[in-house]
Coordinates of C-alpha atoms in Angstrom, one line a residue:
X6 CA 12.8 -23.8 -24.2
X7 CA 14.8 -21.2 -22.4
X8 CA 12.1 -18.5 -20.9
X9 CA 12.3 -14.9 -19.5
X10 CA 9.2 -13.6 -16.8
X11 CA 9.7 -10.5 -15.4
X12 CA 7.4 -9.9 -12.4
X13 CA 6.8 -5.8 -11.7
X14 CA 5.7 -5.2 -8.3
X15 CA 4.5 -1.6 -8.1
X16 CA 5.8 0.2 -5.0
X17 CA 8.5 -3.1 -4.2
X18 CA 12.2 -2.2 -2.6
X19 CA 14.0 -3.6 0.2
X20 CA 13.5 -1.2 2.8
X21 CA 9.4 -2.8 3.5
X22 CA 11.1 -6.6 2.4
X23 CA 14.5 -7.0 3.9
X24 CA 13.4 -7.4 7.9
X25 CA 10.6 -10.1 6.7
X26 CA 13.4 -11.9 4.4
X27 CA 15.5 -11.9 7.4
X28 CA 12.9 -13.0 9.6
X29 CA 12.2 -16.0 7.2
X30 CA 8.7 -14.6 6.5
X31 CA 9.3 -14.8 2.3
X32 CA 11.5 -17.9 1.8
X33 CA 11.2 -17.7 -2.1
X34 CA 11.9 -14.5 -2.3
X35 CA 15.1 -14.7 0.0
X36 CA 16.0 -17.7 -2.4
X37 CA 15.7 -15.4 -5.6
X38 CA 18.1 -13.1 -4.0
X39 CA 20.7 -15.5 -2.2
X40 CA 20.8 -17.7 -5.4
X41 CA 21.1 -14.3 -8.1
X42 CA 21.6 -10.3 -8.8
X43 CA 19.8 -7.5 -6.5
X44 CA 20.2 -3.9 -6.6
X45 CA 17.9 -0.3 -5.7
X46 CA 16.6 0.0 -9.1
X47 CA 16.3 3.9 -9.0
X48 CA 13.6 5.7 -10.9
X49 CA 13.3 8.5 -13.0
X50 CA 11.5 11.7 -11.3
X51 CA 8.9 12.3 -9.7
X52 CA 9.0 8.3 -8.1
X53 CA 5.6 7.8 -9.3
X54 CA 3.4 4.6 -11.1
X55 CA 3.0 7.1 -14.0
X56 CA 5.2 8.1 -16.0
X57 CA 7.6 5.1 -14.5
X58 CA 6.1 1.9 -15.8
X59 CA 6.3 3.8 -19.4
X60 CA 9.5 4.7 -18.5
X61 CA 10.8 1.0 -18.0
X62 CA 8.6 -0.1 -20.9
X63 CA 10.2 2.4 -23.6
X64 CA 13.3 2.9 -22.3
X65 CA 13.1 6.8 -22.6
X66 CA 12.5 9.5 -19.5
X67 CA 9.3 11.4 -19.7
X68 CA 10.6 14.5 -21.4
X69 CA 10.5 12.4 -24.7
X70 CA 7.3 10.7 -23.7
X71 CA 5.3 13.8 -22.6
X72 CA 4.2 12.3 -19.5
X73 CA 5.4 13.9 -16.3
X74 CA 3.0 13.0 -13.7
X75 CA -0.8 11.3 -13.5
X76 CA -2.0 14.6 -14.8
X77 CA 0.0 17.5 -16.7
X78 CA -0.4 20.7 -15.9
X79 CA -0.3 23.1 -18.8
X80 CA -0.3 26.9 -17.4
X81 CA 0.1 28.3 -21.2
X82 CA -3.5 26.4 -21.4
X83 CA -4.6 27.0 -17.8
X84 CA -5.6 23.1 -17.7
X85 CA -4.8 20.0 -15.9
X86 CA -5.0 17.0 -18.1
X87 CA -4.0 13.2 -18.1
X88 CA -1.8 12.5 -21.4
X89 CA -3.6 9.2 -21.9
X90 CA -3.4 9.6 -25.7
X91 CA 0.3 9.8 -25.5
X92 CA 0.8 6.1 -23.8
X93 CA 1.4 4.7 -27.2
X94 CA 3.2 7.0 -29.2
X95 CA 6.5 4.8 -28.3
X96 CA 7.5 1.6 -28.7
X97 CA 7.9 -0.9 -25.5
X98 CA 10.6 -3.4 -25.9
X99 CA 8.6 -5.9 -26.1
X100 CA 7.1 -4.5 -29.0
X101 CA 10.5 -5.5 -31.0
X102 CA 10.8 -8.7 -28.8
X103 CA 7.8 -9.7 -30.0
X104 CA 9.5 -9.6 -33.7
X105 CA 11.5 -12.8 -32.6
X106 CA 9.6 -14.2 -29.1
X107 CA 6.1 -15.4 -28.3
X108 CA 5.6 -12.6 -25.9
X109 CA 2.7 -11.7 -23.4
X110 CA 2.2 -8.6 -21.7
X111 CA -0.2 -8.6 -18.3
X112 CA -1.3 -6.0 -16.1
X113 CA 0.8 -3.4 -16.7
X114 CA -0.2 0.3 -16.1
X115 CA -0.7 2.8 -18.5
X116 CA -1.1 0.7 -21.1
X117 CA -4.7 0.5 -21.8
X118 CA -6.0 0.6 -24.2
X119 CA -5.0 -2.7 -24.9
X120 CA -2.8 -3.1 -28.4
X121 CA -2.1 -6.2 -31.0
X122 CA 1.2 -7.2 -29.6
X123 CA 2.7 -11.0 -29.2
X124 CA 0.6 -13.9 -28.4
X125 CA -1.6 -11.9 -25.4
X126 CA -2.1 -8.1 -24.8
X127 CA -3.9 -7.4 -21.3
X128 CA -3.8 -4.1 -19.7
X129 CA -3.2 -3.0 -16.5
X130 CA -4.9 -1.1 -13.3
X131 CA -5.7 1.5 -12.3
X132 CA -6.4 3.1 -15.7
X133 CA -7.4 0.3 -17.8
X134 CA -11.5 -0.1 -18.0
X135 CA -13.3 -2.5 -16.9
X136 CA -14.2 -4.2 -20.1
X137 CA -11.7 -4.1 -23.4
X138 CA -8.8 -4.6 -21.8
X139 CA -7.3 -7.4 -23.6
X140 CA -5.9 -8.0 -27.2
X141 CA -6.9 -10.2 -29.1
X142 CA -10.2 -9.1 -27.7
X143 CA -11.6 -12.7 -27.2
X144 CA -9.2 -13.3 -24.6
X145 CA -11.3 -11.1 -22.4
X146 CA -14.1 -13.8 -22.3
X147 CA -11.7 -16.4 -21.6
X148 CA -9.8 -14.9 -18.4
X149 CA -13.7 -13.9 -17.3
X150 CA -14.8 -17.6 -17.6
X151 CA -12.3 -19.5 -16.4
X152 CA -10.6 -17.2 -13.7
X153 CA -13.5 -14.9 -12.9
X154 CA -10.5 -11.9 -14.3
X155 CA -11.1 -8.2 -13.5
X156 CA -8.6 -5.6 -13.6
X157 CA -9.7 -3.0 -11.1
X158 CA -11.4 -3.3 -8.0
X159 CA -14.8 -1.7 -7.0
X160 CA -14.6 -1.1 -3.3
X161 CA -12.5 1.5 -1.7
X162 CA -10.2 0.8 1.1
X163 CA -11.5 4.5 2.4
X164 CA -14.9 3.3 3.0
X165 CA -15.0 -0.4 3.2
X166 CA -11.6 -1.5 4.1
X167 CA -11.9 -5.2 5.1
X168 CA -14.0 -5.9 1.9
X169 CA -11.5 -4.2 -0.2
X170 CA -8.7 -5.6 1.0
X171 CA -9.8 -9.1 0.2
X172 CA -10.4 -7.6 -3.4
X173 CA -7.3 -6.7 -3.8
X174 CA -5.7 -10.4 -2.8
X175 CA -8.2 -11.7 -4.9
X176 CA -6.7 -9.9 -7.9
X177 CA -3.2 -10.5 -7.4
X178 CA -4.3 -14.1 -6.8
X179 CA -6.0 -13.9 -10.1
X180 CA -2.9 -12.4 -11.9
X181 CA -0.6 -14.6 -11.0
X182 CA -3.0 -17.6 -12.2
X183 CA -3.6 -16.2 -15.5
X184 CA 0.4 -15.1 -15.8
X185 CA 0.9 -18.8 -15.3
X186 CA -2.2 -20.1 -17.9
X187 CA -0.8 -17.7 -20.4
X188 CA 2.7 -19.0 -20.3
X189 CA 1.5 -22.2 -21.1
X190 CA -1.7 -22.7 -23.0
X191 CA 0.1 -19.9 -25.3
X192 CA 3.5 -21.3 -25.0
X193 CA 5.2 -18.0 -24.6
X194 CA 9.3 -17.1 -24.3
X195 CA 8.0 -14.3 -22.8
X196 CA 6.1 -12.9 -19.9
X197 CA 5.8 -9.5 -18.3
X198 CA 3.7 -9.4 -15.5
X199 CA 2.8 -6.2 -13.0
X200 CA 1.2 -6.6 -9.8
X201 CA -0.3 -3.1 -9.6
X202 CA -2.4 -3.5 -6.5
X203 CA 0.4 -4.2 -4.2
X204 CA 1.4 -0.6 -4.0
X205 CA -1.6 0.4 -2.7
X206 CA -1.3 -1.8 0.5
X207 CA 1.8 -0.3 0.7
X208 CA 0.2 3.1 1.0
X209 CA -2.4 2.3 3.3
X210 CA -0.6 -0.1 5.7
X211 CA 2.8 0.0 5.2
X212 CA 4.4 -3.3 7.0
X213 CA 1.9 -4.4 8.7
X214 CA -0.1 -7.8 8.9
X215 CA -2.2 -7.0 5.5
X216 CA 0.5 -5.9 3.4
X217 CA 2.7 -8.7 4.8
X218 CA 0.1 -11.7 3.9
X219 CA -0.2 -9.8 0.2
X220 CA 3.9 -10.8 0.3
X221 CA 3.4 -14.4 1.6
X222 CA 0.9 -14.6 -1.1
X223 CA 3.3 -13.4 -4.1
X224 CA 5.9 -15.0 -2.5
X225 CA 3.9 -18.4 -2.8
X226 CA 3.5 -17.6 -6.7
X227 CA 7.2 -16.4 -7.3
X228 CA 8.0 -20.6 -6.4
X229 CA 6.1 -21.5 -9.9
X230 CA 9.0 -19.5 -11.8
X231 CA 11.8 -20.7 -10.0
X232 CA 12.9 -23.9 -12.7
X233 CA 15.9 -24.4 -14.4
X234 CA 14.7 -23.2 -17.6
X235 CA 13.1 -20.1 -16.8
X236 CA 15.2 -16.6 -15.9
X237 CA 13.4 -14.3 -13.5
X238 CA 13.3 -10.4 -13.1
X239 CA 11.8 -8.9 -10.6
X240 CA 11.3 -5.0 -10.4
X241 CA 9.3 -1.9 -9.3
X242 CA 8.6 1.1 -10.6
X243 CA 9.4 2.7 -7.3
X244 CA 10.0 1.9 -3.7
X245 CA 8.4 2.6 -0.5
X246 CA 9.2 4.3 2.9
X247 CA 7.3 5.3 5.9
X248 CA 5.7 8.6 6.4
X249 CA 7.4 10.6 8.7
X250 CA 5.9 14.3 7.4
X251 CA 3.6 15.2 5.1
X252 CA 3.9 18.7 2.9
X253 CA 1.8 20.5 1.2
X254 CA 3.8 22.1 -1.2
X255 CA 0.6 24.1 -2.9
X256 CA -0.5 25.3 0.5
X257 CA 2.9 26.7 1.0
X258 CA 2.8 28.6 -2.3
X259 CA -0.3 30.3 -1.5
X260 CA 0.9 31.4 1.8
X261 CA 4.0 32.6 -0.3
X262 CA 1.8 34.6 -2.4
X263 CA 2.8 32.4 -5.6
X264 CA -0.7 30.6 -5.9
X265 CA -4.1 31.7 -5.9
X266 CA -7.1 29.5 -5.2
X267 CA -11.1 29.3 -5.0
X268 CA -12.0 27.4 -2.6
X269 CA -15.3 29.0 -1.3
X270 CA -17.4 26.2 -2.9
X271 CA -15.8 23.2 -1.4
X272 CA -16.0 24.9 1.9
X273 CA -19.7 25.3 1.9
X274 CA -19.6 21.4 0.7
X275 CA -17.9 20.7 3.5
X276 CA -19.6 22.2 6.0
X277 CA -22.9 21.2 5.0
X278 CA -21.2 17.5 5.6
X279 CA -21.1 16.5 1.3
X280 CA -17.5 15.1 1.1
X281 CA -16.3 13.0 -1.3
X282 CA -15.3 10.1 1.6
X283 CA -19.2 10.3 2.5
X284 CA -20.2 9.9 -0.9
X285 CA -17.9 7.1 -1.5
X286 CA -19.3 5.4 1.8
X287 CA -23.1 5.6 1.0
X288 CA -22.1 4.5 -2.5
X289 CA -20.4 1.6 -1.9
X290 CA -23.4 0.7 0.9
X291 CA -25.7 0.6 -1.7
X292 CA -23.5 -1.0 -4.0
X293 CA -25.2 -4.1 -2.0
X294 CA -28.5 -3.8 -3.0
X295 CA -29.0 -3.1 -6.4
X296 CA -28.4 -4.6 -9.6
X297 CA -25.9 -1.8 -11.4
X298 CA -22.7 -0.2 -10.2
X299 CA -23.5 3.1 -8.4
X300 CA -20.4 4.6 -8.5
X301 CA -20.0 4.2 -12.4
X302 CA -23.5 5.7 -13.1
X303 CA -22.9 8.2 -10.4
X304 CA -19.4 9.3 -12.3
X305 CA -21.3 9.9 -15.8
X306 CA -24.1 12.0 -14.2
X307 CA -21.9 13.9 -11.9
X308 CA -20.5 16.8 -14.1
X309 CA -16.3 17.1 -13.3
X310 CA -16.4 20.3 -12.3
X311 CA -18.3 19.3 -9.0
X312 CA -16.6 16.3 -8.3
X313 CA -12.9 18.4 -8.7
X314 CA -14.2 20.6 -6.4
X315 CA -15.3 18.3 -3.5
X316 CA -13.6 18.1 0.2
X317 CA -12.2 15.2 2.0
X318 CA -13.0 14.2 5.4
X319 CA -11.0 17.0 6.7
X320 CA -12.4 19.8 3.8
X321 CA -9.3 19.7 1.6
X322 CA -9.7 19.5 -2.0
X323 CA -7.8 16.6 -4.3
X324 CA -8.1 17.0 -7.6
X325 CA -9.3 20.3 -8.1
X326 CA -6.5 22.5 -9.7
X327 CA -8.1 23.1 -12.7
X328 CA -11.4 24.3 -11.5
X329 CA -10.0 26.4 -8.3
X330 CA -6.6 27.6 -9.1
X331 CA -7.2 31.9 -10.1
X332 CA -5.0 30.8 -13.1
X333 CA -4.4 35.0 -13.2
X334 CA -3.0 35.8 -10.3
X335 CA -0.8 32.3 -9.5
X336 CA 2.8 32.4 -10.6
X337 CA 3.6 28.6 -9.4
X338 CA 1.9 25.6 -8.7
X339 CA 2.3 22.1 -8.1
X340 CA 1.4 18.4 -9.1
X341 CA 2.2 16.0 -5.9
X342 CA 5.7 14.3 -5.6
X343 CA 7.7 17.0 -6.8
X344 CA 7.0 18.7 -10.6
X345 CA 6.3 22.6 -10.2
X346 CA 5.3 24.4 -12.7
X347 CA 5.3 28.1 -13.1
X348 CA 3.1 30.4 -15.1
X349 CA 5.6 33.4 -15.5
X350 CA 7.1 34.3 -18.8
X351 CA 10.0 37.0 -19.8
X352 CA 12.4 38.4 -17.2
X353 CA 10.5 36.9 -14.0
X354 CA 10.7 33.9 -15.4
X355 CA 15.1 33.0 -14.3
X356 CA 14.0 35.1 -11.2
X357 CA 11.4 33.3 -9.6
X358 CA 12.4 29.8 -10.6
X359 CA 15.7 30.3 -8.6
X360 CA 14.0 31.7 -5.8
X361 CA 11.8 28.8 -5.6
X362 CA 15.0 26.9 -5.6
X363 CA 16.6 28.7 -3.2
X364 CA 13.5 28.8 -0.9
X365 CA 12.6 24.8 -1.1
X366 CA 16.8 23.8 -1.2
X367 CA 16.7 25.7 2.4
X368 CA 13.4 24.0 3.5
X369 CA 13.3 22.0 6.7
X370 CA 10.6 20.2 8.4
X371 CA 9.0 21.3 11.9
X372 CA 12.0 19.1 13.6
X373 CA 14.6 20.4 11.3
X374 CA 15.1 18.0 8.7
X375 CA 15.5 18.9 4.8
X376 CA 12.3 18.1 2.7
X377 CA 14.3 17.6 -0.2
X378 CA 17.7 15.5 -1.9
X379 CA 17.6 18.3 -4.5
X380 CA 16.1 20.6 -6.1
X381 CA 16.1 21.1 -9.7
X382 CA 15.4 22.5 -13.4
X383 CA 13.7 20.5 -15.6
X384 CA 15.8 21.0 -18.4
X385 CA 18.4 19.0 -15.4
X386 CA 16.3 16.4 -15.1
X387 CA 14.6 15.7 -18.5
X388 CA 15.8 15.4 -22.5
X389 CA 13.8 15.3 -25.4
X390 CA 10.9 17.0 -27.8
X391 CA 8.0 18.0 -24.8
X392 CA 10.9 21.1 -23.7
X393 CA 7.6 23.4 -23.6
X394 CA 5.4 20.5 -21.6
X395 CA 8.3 19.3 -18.4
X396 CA 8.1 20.9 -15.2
X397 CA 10.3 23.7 -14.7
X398 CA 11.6 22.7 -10.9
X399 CA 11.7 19.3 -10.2
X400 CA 11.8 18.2 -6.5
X401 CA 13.6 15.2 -5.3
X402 CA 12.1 14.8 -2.3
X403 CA 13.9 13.2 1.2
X404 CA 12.4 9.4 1.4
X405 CA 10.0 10.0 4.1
X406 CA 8.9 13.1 3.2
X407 CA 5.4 12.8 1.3
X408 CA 4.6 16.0 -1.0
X409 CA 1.1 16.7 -1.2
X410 CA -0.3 18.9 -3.8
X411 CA -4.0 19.3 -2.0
X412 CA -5.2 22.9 -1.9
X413 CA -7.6 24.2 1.0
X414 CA -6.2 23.7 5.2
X415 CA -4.0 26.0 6.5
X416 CA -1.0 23.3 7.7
X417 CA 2.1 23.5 5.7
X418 CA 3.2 20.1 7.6
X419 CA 1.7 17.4 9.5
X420 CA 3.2 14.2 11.1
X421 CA 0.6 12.1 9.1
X422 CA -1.3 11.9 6.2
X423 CA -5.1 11.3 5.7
X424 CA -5.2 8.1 4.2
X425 CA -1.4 6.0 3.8
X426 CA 1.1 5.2 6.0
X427 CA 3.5 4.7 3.0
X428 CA 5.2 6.8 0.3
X429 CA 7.2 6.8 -2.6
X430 CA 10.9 6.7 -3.5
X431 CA 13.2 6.3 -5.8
X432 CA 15.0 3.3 -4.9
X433 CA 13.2 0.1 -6.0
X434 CA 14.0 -3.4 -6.0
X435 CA 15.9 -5.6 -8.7
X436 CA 16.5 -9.0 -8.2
X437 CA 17.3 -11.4 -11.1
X438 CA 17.9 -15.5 -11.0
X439 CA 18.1 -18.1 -13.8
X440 CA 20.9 -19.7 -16.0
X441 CA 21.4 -15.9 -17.7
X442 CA 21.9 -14.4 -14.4
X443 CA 24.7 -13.6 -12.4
X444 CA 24.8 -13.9 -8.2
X445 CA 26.1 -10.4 -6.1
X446 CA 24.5 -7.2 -6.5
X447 CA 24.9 -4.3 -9.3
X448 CA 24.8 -0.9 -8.2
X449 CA 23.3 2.4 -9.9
X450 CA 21.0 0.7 -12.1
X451 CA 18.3 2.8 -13.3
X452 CA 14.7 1.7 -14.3
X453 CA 15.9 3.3 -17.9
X454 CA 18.5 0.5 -18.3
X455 CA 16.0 -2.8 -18.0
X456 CA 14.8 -2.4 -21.5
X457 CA 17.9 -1.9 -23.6
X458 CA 19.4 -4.5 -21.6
X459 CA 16.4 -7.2 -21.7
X460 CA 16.6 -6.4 -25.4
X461 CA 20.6 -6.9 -25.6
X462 CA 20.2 -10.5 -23.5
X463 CA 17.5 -11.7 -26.4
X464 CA 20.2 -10.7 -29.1
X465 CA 17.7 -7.6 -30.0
X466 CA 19.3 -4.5 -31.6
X467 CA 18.8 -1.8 -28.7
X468 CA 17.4 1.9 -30.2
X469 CA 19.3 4.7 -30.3
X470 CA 16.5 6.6 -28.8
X471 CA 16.6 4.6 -25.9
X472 CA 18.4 6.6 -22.5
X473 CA 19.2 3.9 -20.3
X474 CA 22.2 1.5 -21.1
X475 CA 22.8 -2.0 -21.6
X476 CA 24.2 -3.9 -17.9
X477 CA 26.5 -6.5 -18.9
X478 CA 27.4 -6.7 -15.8
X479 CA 24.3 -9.2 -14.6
X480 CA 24.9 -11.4 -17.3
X481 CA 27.2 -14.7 -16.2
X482 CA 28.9 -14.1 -19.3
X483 CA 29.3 -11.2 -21.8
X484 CA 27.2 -11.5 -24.6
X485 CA 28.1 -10.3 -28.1
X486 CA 26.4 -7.5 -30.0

């Protein structure tokens, strides 16, 4: 039997890979792409985890899927919200593939909760809970028993770096086994697996030692898949690059006069020394002496209004739009990597969305260089039913260029960010070997076109609904249909 994996490595691209490839560091890995087809898989906008991995799974952009970021932002509502509910209101391919296939699905991100599809259904992190994560939902005991399986990890890399790292190797290390136990002991055609946790070294520690023994370690797995009946994909929802500056886009719309903010509460937090990094810290440290998860029960008590509203390290605000924007007097504000949203209706509304445009086109770091590729209207960048839900400026930001959308601080730019080293971009990796596969490289492949055209190469009828389009070109010969 004739299989198909596809390996999803969150945050992967060539830019972090190609010098260890050349350096010999990942030999399976350079084998995969001497021996088959690579190319920058781009992604759809903003290069983000969410709404991407729904984005390859459906085959649609976000304006017919509703989700345009983590959270939404809804100024008609004056709310920030995540659009959880909305990750299975469309199809994945392997929905249909599982019509004709024995098909699993494993660890891939926003698709918890877990639904009755193929042989094995196990979501993904970082949204998936801790427990009910797998259909059929005896499967869950199984992974637990025999592979000790969790899909998140507990510690932060913030507050207890060493420990969490190890976590984190751990649950690739566990994915990959379980990727491998399902293909068999279930006997699947099948397999899509996503490495979630990979990204996040990326964003910590860009190319350093860590993230490069995470590699040697996936690299290690990838030689498992590499037989003469099996084809392999490997892609990411995004790449990485860098940080070279760091904006905050919702800083510079208050200075502007577009955005108004309270943030009087999380400055008295702050400097009476309660920040959420200090929390996190004692937390985890007594994490070590009791029999319950402190952090979990600490999350139910805590009310979100509070934890929204509590400072960093350095006294700026994450997550609090909701709860601190003055929802009255802001015309414009921002989710992080590039959607903006304004809350301006009638004749101001043309106005001030191409001044925006005009303003952040023109935009240049402290050293001169442009924050952005583009700038543009939503209507530009997405299709579909959510027209009243997109963003209405869309920001395709320059690789190295992180947007942040904390509020509180006064610096427009700085030369690093708090926490990562790494950021997202659009072009991620592509590399596919096996007797279906071509060798070369494809160019302008989007993340859209992996699902119509790993549906084409099983002889499934591709959905009209579908954006991306079927690459014939990777195939070593064309197939009909």
């Amino acid at each position: 039997m004739t299989r198909t994996v596809v390996i999803g490595l969150d945050g992967a691209g060539f830019e972090l890979l190609e010098p260890w490839i050349e350096a010999g560091e990942l030999p399976v890995l350079e084998r995969i792409v001497e021996q088959g087809v690579t190319g920058e898989l781009q992604s759809v906008l903003p290069p983000v985890t969410s709404p991407n991995w729904k984005a390859y799974a459906t085959g649609k952009n976000p304006g017919k899927l509703g989700i345009f970021w983590w959270y939404n932002i809804d100024t008609a509502n004056q709310r920030v919200y995540l659009p959880a509910e909305r990750y299975h209101n469309h199809a994945e391919y392997w929905d249909r593939l599982a019509e004709q296939e024995r098909v699993g699905v494993l660890g891939v991100p926003t698709t918890y909760p877990p639904k009755s599809v193929g042989e094995a259904y196990i979501s993904g992190a970082p949204d998936a809970d801790t427990t009910g994560f797998t259909a059929p939902t005896e499967l869950e005991d199984e992974l637990q028993e025999e592979f000790d399986y969790r899909v998140t990890i507990r510690r932060s890399l913030e507050s207890e770096t060493e420990a969490a790292y190890e976590e984190i190797l751990d649950r690739i290390d566990s994915q990959f086994q379980v990727g491998k136990h399902l293909l068999d002991s279930h006997d699947l055609s099948f397999l899509q697996l996503t490495s979630f946790y990979i990204n996040v070294l990326h964003h910590h520690f860009w190319d350093d030692e860590r993230t490069l023994r995470a590699w040697k370690q996936i690299d290690d797995h990838l030689a498992s898949f590499l037989t003469d009946d099996t084809n392999l994909v490997l892609m990411s929802d995004h790449g990485h690059a860098e940080i070279q500056t760091v904006f905050y886009l919702n800083r510079w719309l208050k200075q502007e006069g577009y955005l108004s903010f309270d943030t009087d509460v999380s400055s008295t937090l702050h400097q009476a020394g309660v920040t959420a990094d200090r929390i996190n810290e004692t937390l985890a440290n007594v994490d070590s002496y009791v029999p319950f998860d402190p952090q979990s029960i600490a999350g139910e008590l805590v009310p979100d209004s509070l934890i929204n509203r509590l400072p960093n390290s350095e006294g700026n605000v994450g997550r609090g739009k909701l709860d601190t924007a003055n929802w009255e007097q802001t015309a414009a504000i921002a989710s992080a990597q590039g959607p903006l949203y304004l809350n301006v209706t009638g004749s101001q509304y043309d106005s001030l969305r191409d001044e925006l445009i005009t303003k952040l086109e023109r935009m240049t770091t402290p050293d001169g260089h442009p924050i952005t590729q583009g700038v543009y209207r939503g209507e530009n960048v997405y299709s579909g039913t959510y027209t009243e839900e997109w963003p209405d400026i869309v920001i395709d930001k320059a690789p190295y260029i992180h947007i942040s959308d904390k509020l509180g601080g006064d610096e427009i730019f700085t030369r690093d960010h708090e926490m990562w080293r790494g950021v997202n971009t659009r072009s991620g990796l592509f590399a596919a070997t096996g007797p279906m596969f071509t060798t070369g490289t494809i160019d302008d492949i989007s993340i859209l076109d992996l699902a119509p055209t790993l549906l084409h190469a099983h002889d499934c009828s591709v959905p009209s609904a579908m954006d991306g389009r079927i690459r014939e070109a990777i195939f070593t010969e064309k197939k009909s249909g």
